[in-house]
């Protein structure tokens, strides 16, 4: 067997979800330093669009090194592209905000 025919196999990955928790978030914020990217996730429970101040209940902070953040960005872009191929383009905001913007443009 030639060297070309030999395939290098990497290690098998086992995902251990025994300590995993699930949290719903409808708000995300990102900040960075040279060494890390920080993602903040939370919940906006405001139902009144006329409020002058919103309080976002932060639930999780994920800190990544730039290499892991880049891999995550690529994964998210790929998943969102596949989602939009199946279900249509996703806007940037809530459905209500997009409808209001469409109404203003007509």
CSV table of C-alpha atoms in Angstrom, one decimal:
chain,number,residue,atom,x,y,z
A,1,UNK,CA,0.0,0.0,0.0
A,2,UNK,CA,1.4,3.4,-1.0
A,3,UNK,CA,1.6,6.4,1.3
A,4,UNK,CA,-1.3,8.0,-0.7
A,5,UNK,CA,-3.6,5.0,0.1
A,6,UNK,CA,-3.0,5.3,3.8
A,7,UNK,CA,-5.5,7.6,5.5
A,8,UNK,CA,-4.6,9.2,8.8
A,9,UNK,CA,-7.4,8.7,11.3
A,10,UNK,CA,-7.8,11.2,14.0
A,11,UNK,CA,-9.2,10.4,17.4
A,12,UNK,CA,-12.9,9.6,17.9
A,13,UNK,CA,-14.7,12.4,19.7
A,14,UNK,CA,-17.2,11.5,22.4
A,15,UNK,CA,-19.6,14.4,23.4
A,16,UNK,CA,-20.2,14.2,27.1
A,17,UNK,CA,-23.4,16.0,27.9
A,18,UNK,CA,-23.9,14.8,31.4
A,19,UNK,CA,-23.3,18.3,32.9
A,20,UNK,CA,-24.8,20.3,30.1
A,21,UNK,CA,-27.6,22.7,30.7
A,22,UNK,CA,-29.9,24.4,28.2
A,23,UNK,CA,-30.8,28.0,28.3
A,24,UNK,CA,-33.0,30.0,26.0
A,25,UNK,CA,-31.7,33.4,24.9
A,26,UNK,CA,-33.2,36.1,22.6
A,27,UNK,CA,-30.4,38.6,23.2
A,28,UNK,CA,-26.7,38.2,22.6
A,29,UNK,CA,-23.8,40.7,22.9
A,30,UNK,CA,-20.2,40.3,22.1
A,31,UNK,CA,-17.0,42.0,23.3
A,32,UNK,CA,-13.3,41.2,22.8
A,33,UNK,CA,-9.8,41.7,23.9
A,34,UNK,CA,-6.6,40.6,22.2
A,35,UNK,CA,-6.8,37.2,24.0
A,36,UNK,CA,-10.5,36.4,24.1
A,37,UNK,CA,-14.0,36.8,22.7
A,38,UNK,CA,-16.8,37.1,25.2
A,39,UNK,CA,-20.4,36.2,24.4
A,40,UNK,CA,-23.2,37.4,26.7
A,41,UNK,CA,-26.6,35.7,26.4
A,42,UNK,CA,-29.8,36.8,28.0
A,43,UNK,CA,-33.5,37.3,27.9
A,44,UNK,CA,-35.4,40.5,27.0
A,45,UNK,CA,-38.8,40.1,28.6
A,46,UNK,CA,-40.1,43.6,27.6
A,47,UNK,CA,-43.4,43.4,25.9
A,48,UNK,CA,-44.0,47.1,25.5
A,49,UNK,CA,-42.1,48.6,22.5
A,50,UNK,CA,-42.7,52.1,24.0
A,51,UNK,CA,-40.4,51.5,27.0
A,52,UNK,CA,-37.6,54.0,27.5
A,53,UNK,CA,-35.4,51.5,29.2
A,54,UNK,CA,-35.0,47.7,28.7
A,55,UNK,CA,-33.6,45.4,31.3
A,56,UNK,CA,-31.9,42.3,29.9
A,57,UNK,CA,-31.6,39.4,32.3
A,58,UNK,CA,-28.1,37.9,31.5
A,59,UNK,CA,-28.0,34.2,32.0
A,60,UNK,CA,-24.7,33.0,30.4
A,61,UNK,CA,-21.2,34.2,29.5
A,62,UNK,CA,-19.1,32.2,27.1
A,63,UNK,CA,-15.5,33.1,26.8
A,64,UNK,CA,-13.6,31.8,23.7
A,65,UNK,CA,-10.1,32.2,22.4
A,66,UNK,CA,-10.0,33.8,19.0
A,67,UNK,CA,-9.4,30.5,17.2
A,68,UNK,CA,-12.4,28.8,18.8
A,69,UNK,CA,-14.5,32.0,18.1
A,70,UNK,CA,-13.5,31.9,14.4
A,71,UNK,CA,-14.5,28.2,14.1
A,72,UNK,CA,-17.8,29.0,15.8
A,73,UNK,CA,-18.4,31.9,13.4
A,74,UNK,CA,-17.8,29.6,10.5
A,75,UNK,CA,-20.1,26.9,11.9
A,76,UNK,CA,-22.9,29.5,12.5
A,77,UNK,CA,-22.5,30.9,9.0
A,78,UNK,CA,-22.8,27.5,7.5
A,79,UNK,CA,-25.9,26.5,9.6
A,80,UNK,CA,-27.6,29.8,8.9
A,81,UNK,CA,-27.0,29.5,5.1
A,82,UNK,CA,-28.5,26.0,5.2
A,83,UNK,CA,-31.4,27.3,7.3
A,84,UNK,CA,-32.1,30.1,4.8
A,85,UNK,CA,-31.9,27.7,1.8
A,86,UNK,CA,-34.7,25.6,3.5
A,87,UNK,CA,-36.9,28.3,5.1
A,88,UNK,CA,-36.1,31.6,3.4
A,89,UNK,CA,-34.0,34.6,4.4
A,90,UNK,CA,-33.8,35.7,8.0
A,91,UNK,CA,-34.1,39.4,8.8
A,92,UNK,CA,-32.0,41.2,11.4
A,93,UNK,CA,-34.7,42.0,13.9
A,94,UNK,CA,-38.1,40.9,15.2
A,95,UNK,CA,-40.9,40.2,12.8
A,96,UNK,CA,-42.8,43.2,14.2
A,97,UNK,CA,-39.8,45.5,13.5
A,98,UNK,CA,-39.4,44.1,10.0
A,99,UNK,CA,-43.1,44.6,9.2
A,100,UNK,CA,-42.9,48.2,10.5
A,101,UNK,CA,-39.9,48.9,8.3
A,102,UNK,CA,-41.7,47.5,5.3
A,103,UNK,CA,-44.8,49.6,6.0
A,104,UNK,CA,-42.6,52.8,6.3
A,105,UNK,CA,-40.9,52.1,3.0
A,106,UNK,CA,-44.2,51.9,1.0
